[in-house]
Amino acid sequence: MAEFKQTHARLIVNGLPYPQPSLRPVISFSALHPTGDIDDALLLLLRTPVQPTIFLFNTVIRGLARSVRSDAVSNSVALLRRMGEYDLSPNNFTYTFLFQCCAKFVGFDLGLQFHGGVIKRCSHFDVCVCNSMIQFYSVCGKLDDAEKVFDECTQRDIVTWNSLISGYLRNGDILEAVGVFEKMPERNEVSWNSLMGGLVRASYLDEARRLFDEMTKRNVVSWAVMISGYCQNGYPREALALFREMQSLDLEPNFAVLVSVLSACAQLGASDHGSWVHSYIKKNSIKMDSILSAALIDMYAKCGNISLAMQVFDSSEEKNISTYTAAISGLAYNGYNEESIRIFEKMKSARITPDHISYLAVLCSCSHMGSVEKGFDYFNSMVEVHGIKPELDHYTCMVDLLGRAGLLEEAEKFINTMPVTPDNVIWGALLSACRTHSNAEMGERVGNYILESDPGHDGRYVLLSNIYAVSSKGNCVEEIQRTMRRRRIKRVPGCSSIEVDGIVYEFVAGDRSHDKTGKIYSVWEEMVTEIKKLGYAPETKGVVFDVEEEEKETVVGYHSEKLAVAFGFISKEPGSVLRIVKNIRICSDCHSAIKLVSKVFKRKIVVRDRRCFHHFEDGFCSCNDYWCIDYFFLKGEKKNSLEGNLWNGSSQVFGGDQIKMLCKRNHNLHGKYVLCYRVSHNVNHRSLT
């Protein structure tokens, strides 16, 4: 466009008139080319010294319909009036583009007037005009009018049928769309793909797959619709299987397929597949735009390889809100909270305005690092500076922030003063904090409320029963279990997956279905023997089954992530990183055991659970054991030992901000007590300043 303007300016400066035929390519380029400028097209058309043709007017109206200008409809009407000044009457193409413009900008009243003009000029018999009117009424949600136009069409082509199907799908009427599809005299790929896409959006995946399998001829869009459908509905394994089938047919994946496959890899933690896609992009010189960059960053981050994620981010030439948000989220969930906040500030410095998703990511960082003050600063900035109305996810993050810091009363007060009605996810965050900080009284109250308002969620029952179990209320645990049986609530089993040589293997607790089961169990038992030398003892306090202590050790001893770790030891190269994905939160016993395994066997292990990443290395975890720390005070001077008596005779759980508050309220503690913490049942002890 820049070169075009230079050439055009040269013509004007040199006073060289150009004949009317040269206006055609000039205006077409300005109005319709991806790099064009619709303002230039309008100026050229309205200020030309020669008589413009109907084609030129139609071209500019078509360009306005394609644009994102808010005044596109009013400009189209102005051009329609100008046509009258030149004694030019609108033709079928004019009305087609006018209806497209009204459909895009939902100009219903104006579209009705254009419909009147069509009838007046008898243009309603033209199939292209009929098709554009069906689309217009469908977009405006007037399906009855769209049906009338369809019924009155004297000529129908395949686009007419497809337009009506798209209208039904757009308005969520799947059955009518299927009915029209079955009546079609002939179908093309657009017909099949449109219906399949509608079924996918409505989560009718089985019906969509049946349609996909029935297609005699598929194009790359067909594969993209089905693969993305699996990804968006939480079936990443099926998405990758279909992608492998696509590869076996030597079909070139398009942009949409690549983004969907990266999403599937992110969900599964399948880093090998994701790396292959990255290599494919480089090999075929596919342009790395912001969407593809964000998908790659998200994939590497969710596979626990944050270094590669940041390499993609740093090398991205086109950084926008999506790219930055993917990096901020990835850093936060991998425990790099300070770096996450730094990138957020860098984004603001680059004059990229954060949106609600960016703020959600940075609030998660504050929550993970226990920074209550900074979290509220960002929350207030989101509302007051950028005018973003907080959504329930933001409120949930703030409750989680307060809960992680042990400020349970403040969290409950925050919920009760929210300007919106809290949902069960928010109350669930508080219940989880009650479990973490062993607040049985509040946990029981909140838990019983949630069980009444959300009786179908298995996780709430599990959390409350764990609170009762830790509080030694066995009768309450039994009552929870009876309630679950009475309401037919089935607990979602814990499942862990690990990728080996491009294949994703899954394990459940006590799994014996693998052909190497004997070796897996033998290796894990050897590991347990070694880590017990460092003080490891299975944590059985939270086991809700009424069994002997030795049996409880067996229950926690073969959780899915432990079996996945053992399988990784016997299946992957010595010293290689083990990357495991778990569908629920890792328990404190597995956290302690895997941490010690990383120390004893000098192996880096990355576990992604429902909440965040845990990078285990040399006996440490990237989460800083924040969610499983017991803080307590010891009498005596500051020293690196555990000598002395526990404050008030027992350990008490405190978060970082709560400790600051305690110290402010109890000035006499200064110099008389030493703050220490116990990590995971006395395995490691360290003193803090």
PDB file of N, CA, C and O in Angstrom, residues 326-385:
ATOM      1  N   ALA A 326       0.496 -15.642  27.554  1.00  0.00           N
ATOM      2  CA  ALA A 326       0.945 -17.037  27.580  1.00  0.00           C
ATOM      3  C   ALA A 326       2.225 -17.175  28.401  1.00  0.00           C
ATOM      4  O   ALA A 326       2.382 -18.121  29.186  1.00  0.00           O
ATOM      5  N   ALA A 327       3.153 -16.210  28.240  1.00  0.00           N
ATOM      6  CA  ALA A 327       4.408 -16.252  28.994  1.00  0.00           C
ATOM      7  C   ALA A 327       4.168 -16.010  30.484  1.00  0.00           C
ATOM      8  O   ALA A 327       4.728 -16.710  31.341  1.00  0.00           O
ATOM      9  N   ILE A 328       3.320 -15.036  30.805  1.00  0.00           N
ATOM     10  CA  ILE A 328       3.028 -14.726  32.217  1.00  0.00           C
ATOM     11  C   ILE A 328       2.388 -15.924  32.904  1.00  0.00           C
ATOM     12  O   ILE A 328       2.776 -16.313  34.009  1.00  0.00           O
ATOM     13  N   SER A 329       1.404 -16.534  32.241  1.00  0.00           N
ATOM     14  CA  SER A 329       0.727 -17.705  32.813  1.00  0.00           C
ATOM     15  C   SER A 329       1.683 -18.875  32.973  1.00  0.00           C
ATOM     16  O   SER A 329       1.698 -19.548  34.010  1.00  0.00           O
ATOM     17  N   GLY A 330       2.483 -19.121  31.934  1.00  0.00           N
ATOM     18  CA  GLY A 330       3.415 -20.244  31.987  1.00  0.00           C
ATOM     19  C   GLY A 330       4.419 -20.109  33.111  1.00  0.00           C
ATOM     20  O   GLY A 330       4.696 -21.077  33.833  1.00  0.00           O
ATOM     21  N   LEU A 331       4.963 -18.912  33.282  1.00  0.00           N
ATOM     22  CA  LEU A 331       5.914 -18.674  34.374  1.00  0.00           C
ATOM     23  C   LEU A 331       5.248 -18.850  35.735  1.00  0.00           C
ATOM     24  O   LEU A 331       5.819 -19.443  36.652  1.00  0.00           O
ATOM     25  N   ALA A 332       4.014 -18.353  35.856  1.00  0.00           N
ATOM     26  CA  ALA A 332       3.304 -18.445  37.136  1.00  0.00           C
ATOM     27  C   ALA A 332       3.065 -19.893  37.537  1.00  0.00           C
ATOM     28  O   ALA A 332       3.343 -20.286  38.678  1.00  0.00           O
ATOM     29  N   TYR A 333       2.574 -20.694  36.606  1.00  0.00           N
ATOM     30  CA  TYR A 333       2.236 -22.072  36.945  1.00  0.00           C
ATOM     31  C   TYR A 333       3.457 -22.956  37.113  1.00  0.00           C
ATOM     32  O   TYR A 333       3.353 -24.053  37.646  1.00  0.00           O
ATOM     33  N   ASN A 334       4.594 -22.488  36.640  1.00  0.00           N
ATOM     34  CA  ASN A 334       5.821 -23.252  36.839  1.00  0.00           C
ATOM     35  C   ASN A 334       6.618 -22.761  38.046  1.00  0.00           C
ATOM     36  O   ASN A 334       7.742 -23.206  38.268  1.00  0.00           O
ATOM     37  N   GLY A 335       6.050 -21.822  38.799  1.00  0.00           N
ATOM     38  CA  GLY A 335       6.701 -21.387  40.026  1.00  0.00           C
ATOM     39  C   GLY A 335       7.663 -20.229  39.867  1.00  0.00           C
ATOM     40  O   GLY A 335       8.298 -19.823  40.842  1.00  0.00           O
ATOM     41  N   TYR A 336       7.784 -19.681  38.651  1.00  0.00           N
ATOM     42  CA  TYR A 336       8.674 -18.532  38.425  1.00  0.00           C
ATOM     43  C   TYR A 336       7.844 -17.252  38.589  1.00  0.00           C
ATOM     44  O   TYR A 336       7.621 -16.499  37.636  1.00  0.00           O
ATOM     45  N   ASN A 337       7.420 -17.014  39.811  1.00  0.00           N
ATOM     46  CA  ASN A 337       6.436 -15.961  40.048  1.00  0.00           C
ATOM     47  C   ASN A 337       7.016 -14.560  39.890  1.00  0.00           C
ATOM     48  O   ASN A 337       6.373 -13.671  39.327  1.00  0.00           O
ATOM     49  N   GLU A 338       8.227 -14.342  40.380  1.00  0.00           N
ATOM     50  CA  GLU A 338       8.837 -13.019  40.245  1.00  0.00           C
ATOM     51  C   GLU A 338       9.105 -12.689  38.780  1.00  0.00           C
ATOM     52  O   GLU A 338       8.917 -11.546  38.344  1.00  0.00           O
ATOM     53  N   GLU A 339       9.548 -13.697  38.013  1.00  0.00           N
ATOM     54  CA  GLU A 339       9.784 -13.489  36.583  1.00  0.00           C
ATOM     55  C   GLU A 339       8.461 -13.218  35.869  1.00  0.00           C
ATOM     56  O   GLU A 339       8.383 -12.407  34.938  1.00  0.00           O
ATOM     57  N   SER A 340       7.403 -13.900  36.305  1.00  0.00           N
ATOM     58  CA  SER A 340       6.077 -13.680  35.726  1.00  0.00           C
ATOM     59  C   SER A 340       5.636 -12.237  35.918  1.00  0.00           C
ATOM     60  O   SER A 340       5.136 -11.585  34.986  1.00  0.00           O
ATOM     61  N   ILE A 341       5.831 -11.713  37.112  1.00  0.00           N
ATOM     62  CA  ILE A 341       5.461 -10.328  37.395  1.00  0.00           C
ATOM     63  C   ILE A 341       6.335  -9.359  36.592  1.00  0.00           C
ATOM     64  O   ILE A 341       5.862  -8.326  36.107  1.00  0.00           O
ATOM     65  N   ARG A 342       7.601  -9.719  36.419  1.00  0.00           N
ATOM     66  CA  ARG A 342       8.505  -8.864  35.634  1.00  0.00           C
ATOM     67  C   ARG A 342       8.033  -8.764  34.183  1.00  0.00           C
ATOM     68  O   ARG A 342       8.052  -7.675  33.580  1.00  0.00           O
ATOM     69  N   ILE A 343       7.605  -9.888  33.606  1.00  0.00           N
ATOM     70  CA  ILE A 343       7.109  -9.879  32.229  1.00  0.00           C
ATOM     71  C   ILE A 343       5.819  -9.063  32.129  1.00  0.00           C
ATOM     72  O   ILE A 343       5.584  -8.351  31.144  1.00  0.00           O
ATOM     73  N   PHE A 344       4.973  -9.163  33.162  1.00  0.00           N
ATOM     74  CA  PHE A 344       3.740  -8.375  33.179  1.00  0.00           C
ATOM     75  C   PHE A 344       4.061  -6.883  33.154  1.00  0.00           C
ATOM     76  O   PHE A 344       3.442  -6.118  32.408  1.00  0.00           O
ATOM     77  N   GLU A 345       5.037  -6.469  33.958  1.00  0.00           N
ATOM     78  CA  GLU A 345       5.439  -5.063  33.977  1.00  0.00           C
ATOM     79  C   GLU A 345       6.088  -4.654  32.658  1.00  0.00           C
ATOM     80  O   GLU A 345       5.908  -3.529  32.185  1.00  0.00           O
ATOM     81  N   LYS A 346       6.835  -5.583  32.057  1.00  0.00           N
ATOM     82  CA  LYS A 346       7.463  -5.316  30.759  1.00  0.00           C
ATOM     83  C   LYS A 346       6.387  -5.099  29.699  1.00  0.00           C
ATOM     84  O   LYS A 346       6.533  -4.239  28.817  1.00  0.00           O
ATOM     85  N   MET A 347       5.307  -5.883  29.772  1.00  0.00           N
ATOM     86  CA  MET A 347       4.212  -5.733  28.823  1.00  0.00           C
ATOM     87  C   MET A 347       3.592  -4.341  28.942  1.00  0.00           C
ATOM     88  O   MET A 347       3.314  -3.681  27.933  1.00  0.00           O
ATOM     89  N   LYS A 348       3.389  -3.887  30.166  1.00  0.00           N
ATOM     90  CA  LYS A 348       2.818  -2.549  30.361  1.00  0.00           C
ATOM     91  C   LYS A 348       3.780  -1.473  29.863  1.00  0.00           C
ATOM     92  O   LYS A 348       3.345  -0.464  29.294  1.00  0.00           O
ATOM     93  N   SER A 349       5.094  -1.703  30.049  1.00  0.00           N
ATOM     94  CA  SER A 349       6.085  -0.740  29.571  1.00  0.00           C
ATOM     95  C   SER A 349       6.080  -0.651  28.049  1.00  0.00           C
ATOM     96  O   SER A 349       6.408   0.392  27.475  1.00  0.00           O
ATOM     97  N   ALA A 350       5.725  -1.774  27.396  1.00  0.00           N
ATOM     98  CA  ALA A 350       5.643  -1.793  25.926  1.00  0.00           C
ATOM     99  C   ALA A 350       4.334  -1.196  25.427  1.00  0.00           C
ATOM    100  O   ALA A 350       4.007  -1.284  24.243  1.00  0.00           O
ATOM    101  N   ARG A 351       3.565  -0.594  26.348  1.00  0.00           N
ATOM    102  CA  ARG A 351       2.291   0.064  26.047  1.00  0.00           C
ATOM    103  C   ARG A 351       1.260  -0.915  25.488  1.00  0.00           C
ATOM    104  O   ARG A 351       0.444  -0.555  24.631  1.00  0.00           O
ATOM    105  N   ILE A 352       1.335  -2.132  25.966  1.00  0.00           N
ATOM    106  CA  ILE A 352       0.302  -3.119  25.655  1.00  0.00           C
ATOM    107  C   ILE A 352      -0.613  -3.202  26.869  1.00  0.00           C
ATOM    108  O   ILE A 352      -0.186  -3.569  27.961  1.00  0.00           O
ATOM    109  N   THR A 353      -1.856  -2.822  26.694  1.00  0.00           N
ATOM    110  CA  THR A 353      -2.797  -2.761  27.810  1.00  0.00           C
ATOM    111  C   THR A 353      -3.206  -4.165  28.230  1.00  0.00           C
ATOM    112  O   THR A 353      -3.720  -4.925  27.406  1.00  0.00           O
ATOM    113  N   PRO A 354      -2.987  -4.535  29.485  1.00  0.00           N
ATOM    114  CA  PRO A 354      -3.377  -5.882  29.929  1.00  0.00           C
ATOM    115  C   PRO A 354      -4.892  -6.051  29.911  1.00  0.00           C
ATOM    116  O   PRO A 354      -5.636  -5.093  30.182  1.00  0.00           O
ATOM    117  N   ASP A 355      -5.344  -7.255  29.582  1.00  0.00           N
ATOM    118  CA  ASP A 355      -6.771  -7.545  29.614  1.00  0.00           C
ATOM    119  C   ASP A 355      -7.095  -8.392  30.839  1.00  0.00           C
ATOM    120  O   ASP A 355      -6.240  -8.610  31.705  1.00  0.00           O
ATOM    121  N   HIS A 356      -8.327  -8.880  30.929  1.00  0.00           N
ATOM    122  CA  HIS A 356      -8.747  -9.616  32.121  1.00  0.00           C
ATOM    123  C   HIS A 356      -7.983 -10.925  32.283  1.00  0.00           C
ATOM    124  O   HIS A 356      -7.751 -11.383  33.400  1.00  0.00           O
ATOM    125  N   ILE A 357      -7.553 -11.534  31.161  1.00  0.00           N
ATOM    126  CA  ILE A 357      -6.797 -12.791  31.242  1.00  0.00           C
ATOM    127  C   ILE A 357      -5.380 -12.530  31.754  1.00  0.00           C
ATOM    128  O   ILE A 357      -4.836 -13.293  32.554  1.00  0.00           O
ATOM    129  N   SER A 358      -4.776 -11.428  31.287  1.00  0.00           N
ATOM    130  CA  SER A 358      -3.433 -11.069  31.762  1.00  0.00           C
ATOM    131  C   SER A 358      -3.444 -10.834  33.270  1.00  0.00           C
ATOM    132  O   SER A 358      -2.548 -11.278  33.989  1.00  0.00           O
ATOM    133  N   TYR A 359      -4.463 -10.121  33.737  1.00  0.00           N
ATOM    134  CA  TYR A 359      -4.558  -9.855  35.173  1.00  0.00           C
ATOM    135  C   TYR A 359      -4.795 -11.143  35.958  1.00  0.00           C
ATOM    136  O   TYR A 359      -4.275 -11.306  37.067  1.00  0.00           O
ATOM    137  N   LEU A 360      -5.569 -12.048  35.387  1.00  0.00           N
ATOM    138  CA  LEU A 360      -5.790 -13.325  36.071  1.00  0.00           C
ATOM    139  C   LEU A 360      -4.473 -14.073  36.242  1.00  0.00           C
ATOM    140  O   LEU A 360      -4.198 -14.657  37.297  1.00  0.00           O
ATOM    141  N   ALA A 361      -3.621 -14.024  35.204  1.00  0.00           N
ATOM    142  CA  ALA A 361      -2.330 -14.711  35.260  1.00  0.00           C
ATOM    143  C   ALA A 361      -1.420 -14.096  36.321  1.00  0.00           C
ATOM    144  O   ALA A 361      -0.781 -14.809  37.102  1.00  0.00           O
ATOM    145  N   VAL A 362      -1.364 -12.763  36.380  1.00  0.00           N
ATOM    146  CA  VAL A 362      -0.467 -12.135  37.347  1.00  0.00           C
ATOM    147  C   VAL A 362      -1.004 -12.285  38.771  1.00  0.00           C
ATOM    148  O   VAL A 362      -0.233 -12.382  39.733  1.00  0.00           O
ATOM    149  N   LEU A 363      -2.317 -12.333  38.925  1.00  0.00           N
ATOM    150  CA  LEU A 363      -2.885 -12.589  40.250  1.00  0.00           C
ATOM    151  C   LEU A 363      -2.547 -14.000  40.727  1.00  0.00           C
ATOM    152  O   LEU A 363      -2.322 -14.219  41.923  1.00  0.00           O
ATOM    153  N   CYS A 364      -2.492 -14.942  39.797  1.00  0.00           N
ATOM    154  CA  CYS A 364      -2.067 -16.307  40.145  1.00  0.00           C
ATOM    155  C   CYS A 364      -0.626 -16.310  40.639  1.00  0.00           C
ATOM    156  O   CYS A 364      -0.286 -17.032  41.578  1.00  0.00           O
ATOM    157  N   SER A 365       0.225 -15.500  40.006  1.00  0.00           N
ATOM    158  CA  SER A 365       1.616 -15.395  40.450  1.00  0.00           C
ATOM    159  C   SER A 365       1.679 -14.889  41.889  1.00  0.00           C
ATOM    160  O   SER A 365       2.414 -15.426  42.724  1.00  0.00           O
ATOM    161  N   CYS A 366       0.901 -13.857  42.170  1.00  0.00           N
ATOM    162  CA  CYS A 366       0.878 -13.308  43.533  1.00  0.00           C
ATOM    163  C   CYS A 366       0.377 -14.347  44.523  1.00  0.00           C
ATOM    164  O   CYS A 366       0.881 -14.444  45.649  1.00  0.00           O
ATOM    165  N   SER A 367      -0.610 -15.135  44.110  1.00  0.00           N
ATOM    166  CA  SER A 367      -1.149 -16.173  44.979  1.00  0.00           C
ATOM    167  C   SER A 367      -0.108 -17.239  45.269  1.00  0.00           C
ATOM    168  O   SER A 367       0.081 -17.657  46.412  1.00  0.00           O
ATOM    169  N   HIS A 368       0.603 -17.671  44.218  1.00  0.00           N
ATOM    170  CA  HIS A 368       1.599 -18.734  44.389  1.00  0.00           C
ATOM    171  C   HIS A 368       2.765 -18.291  45.277  1.00  0.00           C
ATOM    172  O   HIS A 368       3.348 -19.105  45.989  1.00  0.00           O
ATOM    173  N   MET A 369       3.108 -17.003  45.221  1.00  0.00           N
ATOM    174  CA  MET A 369       4.231 -16.537  46.033  1.00  0.00           C
ATOM    175  C   MET A 369       3.769 -15.960  47.369  1.00  0.00           C
ATOM    176  O   MET A 369       4.588 -15.500  48.172  1.00  0.00           O
ATOM    177  N   GLY A 370       2.469 -15.985  47.624  1.00  0.00           N
ATOM    178  CA  GLY A 370       1.945 -15.553  48.910  1.00  0.00           C
ATOM    179  C   GLY A 370       2.028 -14.056  49.135  1.00  0.00           C
ATOM    180  O   GLY A 370       2.068 -13.600  50.270  1.00  0.00           O
ATOM    181  N   SER A 371       2.023 -13.277  48.051  1.00  0.00           N
ATOM    182  CA  SER A 371       2.145 -11.824  48.177  1.00  0.00           C
ATOM    183  C   SER A 371       0.756 -11.195  48.159  1.00  0.00           C
ATOM    184  O   SER A 371       0.233 -10.819  47.104  1.00  0.00           O
ATOM    185  N   VAL A 372       0.162 -11.072  49.334  1.00  0.00           N
ATOM    186  CA  VAL A 372      -1.199 -10.546  49.444  1.00  0.00           C
ATOM    187  C   VAL A 372      -1.255  -9.074  49.050  1.00  0.00           C
ATOM    188  O   VAL A 372      -2.133  -8.643  48.297  1.00  0.00           O
ATOM    189  N   GLU A 373      -0.312  -8.288  49.554  1.00  0.00           N
ATOM    190  CA  GLU A 373      -0.319  -6.849  49.286  1.00  0.00           C
ATOM    191  C   GLU A 373      -0.201  -6.552  47.805  1.00  0.00           C
ATOM    192  O   GLU A 373      -0.959  -5.757  47.242  1.00  0.00           O
ATOM    193  N   LYS A 374       0.743  -7.211  47.137  1.00  0.00           N
ATOM    194  CA  LYS A 374       0.941  -6.989  45.703  1.00  0.00           C
ATOM    195  C   LYS A 374      -0.284  -7.456  44.922  1.00  0.00           C
ATOM    196  O   LYS A 374      -0.697  -6.823  43.946  1.00  0.00           O
ATOM    197  N   GLY A 375      -0.866  -8.590  45.354  1.00  0.00           N
ATOM    198  CA  GLY A 375      -2.051  -9.109  44.684  1.00  0.00           C
ATOM    199  C   GLY A 375      -3.203  -8.116  44.709  1.00  0.00           C
ATOM    200  O   GLY A 375      -3.866  -7.883  43.689  1.00  0.00           O
ATOM    201  N   PHE A 376      -3.429  -7.481  45.867  1.00  0.00           N
ATOM    202  CA  PHE A 376      -4.508  -6.503  45.958  1.00  0.00           C
ATOM    203  C   PHE A 376      -4.176  -5.231  45.191  1.00  0.00           C
ATOM    204  O   PHE A 376      -5.079  -4.558  44.673  1.00  0.00           O
ATOM    205  N   ASP A 377      -2.887  -4.903  45.100  1.00  0.00           N
ATOM    206  CA  ASP A 377      -2.495  -3.746  44.282  1.00  0.00           C
ATOM    207  C   ASP A 377      -2.880  -3.969  42.823  1.00  0.00           C
ATOM    208  O   ASP A 377      -3.433  -3.071  42.165  1.00  0.00           O
ATOM    209  N   TYR A 378      -2.582  -5.167  42.313  1.00  0.00           N
ATOM    210  CA  TYR A 378      -2.933  -5.483  40.925  1.00  0.00           C
ATOM    211  C   TYR A 378      -4.446  -5.555  40.740  1.00  0.00           C
ATOM    212  O   TYR A 378      -4.984  -5.105  39.721  1.00  0.00           O
ATOM    213  N   PHE A 379      -5.130  -6.130  41.703  1.00  0.00           N
ATOM    214  CA  PHE A 379      -6.584  -6.250  41.619  1.00  0.00           C
ATOM    215  C   PHE A 379      -7.222  -4.857  41.547  1.00  0.00           C
ATOM    216  O   PHE A 379      -8.104  -4.603  40.713  1.00  0.00           O
ATOM    217  N   ASN A 380      -6.773  -3.957  42.399  1.00  0.00           N
ATOM    218  CA  ASN A 380      -7.308  -2.593  42.402  1.00  0.00           C
ATOM    219  C   ASN A 380      -6.934  -1.843  41.124  1.00  0.00           C
ATOM    220  O   ASN A 380      -7.733  -1.066  40.592  1.00  0.00           O
ATOM    221  N   SER A 381      -5.723  -2.097  40.627  1.00  0.00           N
ATOM    222  CA  SER A 381      -5.285  -1.456  39.384  1.00  0.00           C
ATOM    223  C   SER A 381      -6.149  -1.917  38.209  1.00  0.00           C
ATOM    224  O   SER A 381      -6.498  -1.117  37.335  1.00  0.00           O
ATOM    225  N   MET A 382      -6.468  -3.192  38.190  1.00  0.00           N
ATOM    226  CA  MET A 382      -7.309  -3.739  37.125  1.00  0.00           C
ATOM    227  C   MET A 382      -8.653  -3.003  37.069  1.00  0.00           C
ATOM    228  O   MET A 382      -9.142  -2.650  35.991  1.00  0.00           O
ATOM    229  N   VAL A 383      -9.226  -2.763  38.244  1.00  0.00           N
ATOM    230  CA  VAL A 383     -10.548  -2.139  38.321  1.00  0.00           C
ATOM    231  C   VAL A 383     -10.476  -0.630  38.108  1.00  0.00           C
ATOM    232  O   VAL A 383     -11.213  -0.060  37.287  1.00  0.00           O
ATOM    233  N   GLU A 384      -9.573   0.026  38.831  1.00  0.00           N
ATOM    234  CA  GLU A 384      -9.571   1.484  38.871  1.00  0.00           C
ATOM    235  C   GLU A 384      -8.811   2.124  37.709  1.00  0.00           C
ATOM    236  O   GLU A 384      -9.208   3.180  37.206  1.00  0.00           O
ATOM    237  N   VAL A 385      -7.707   1.491  37.284  1.00  0.00           N
ATOM    238  CA  VAL A 385      -6.882   2.086  36.225  1.00  0.00           C
ATOM    239  C   VAL A 385      -7.370   1.679  34.844  1.00  0.00           C
ATOM    240  O   VAL A 385      -7.538   2.511  33.948  1.00  0.00           O
TER     241      VAL A 385
END
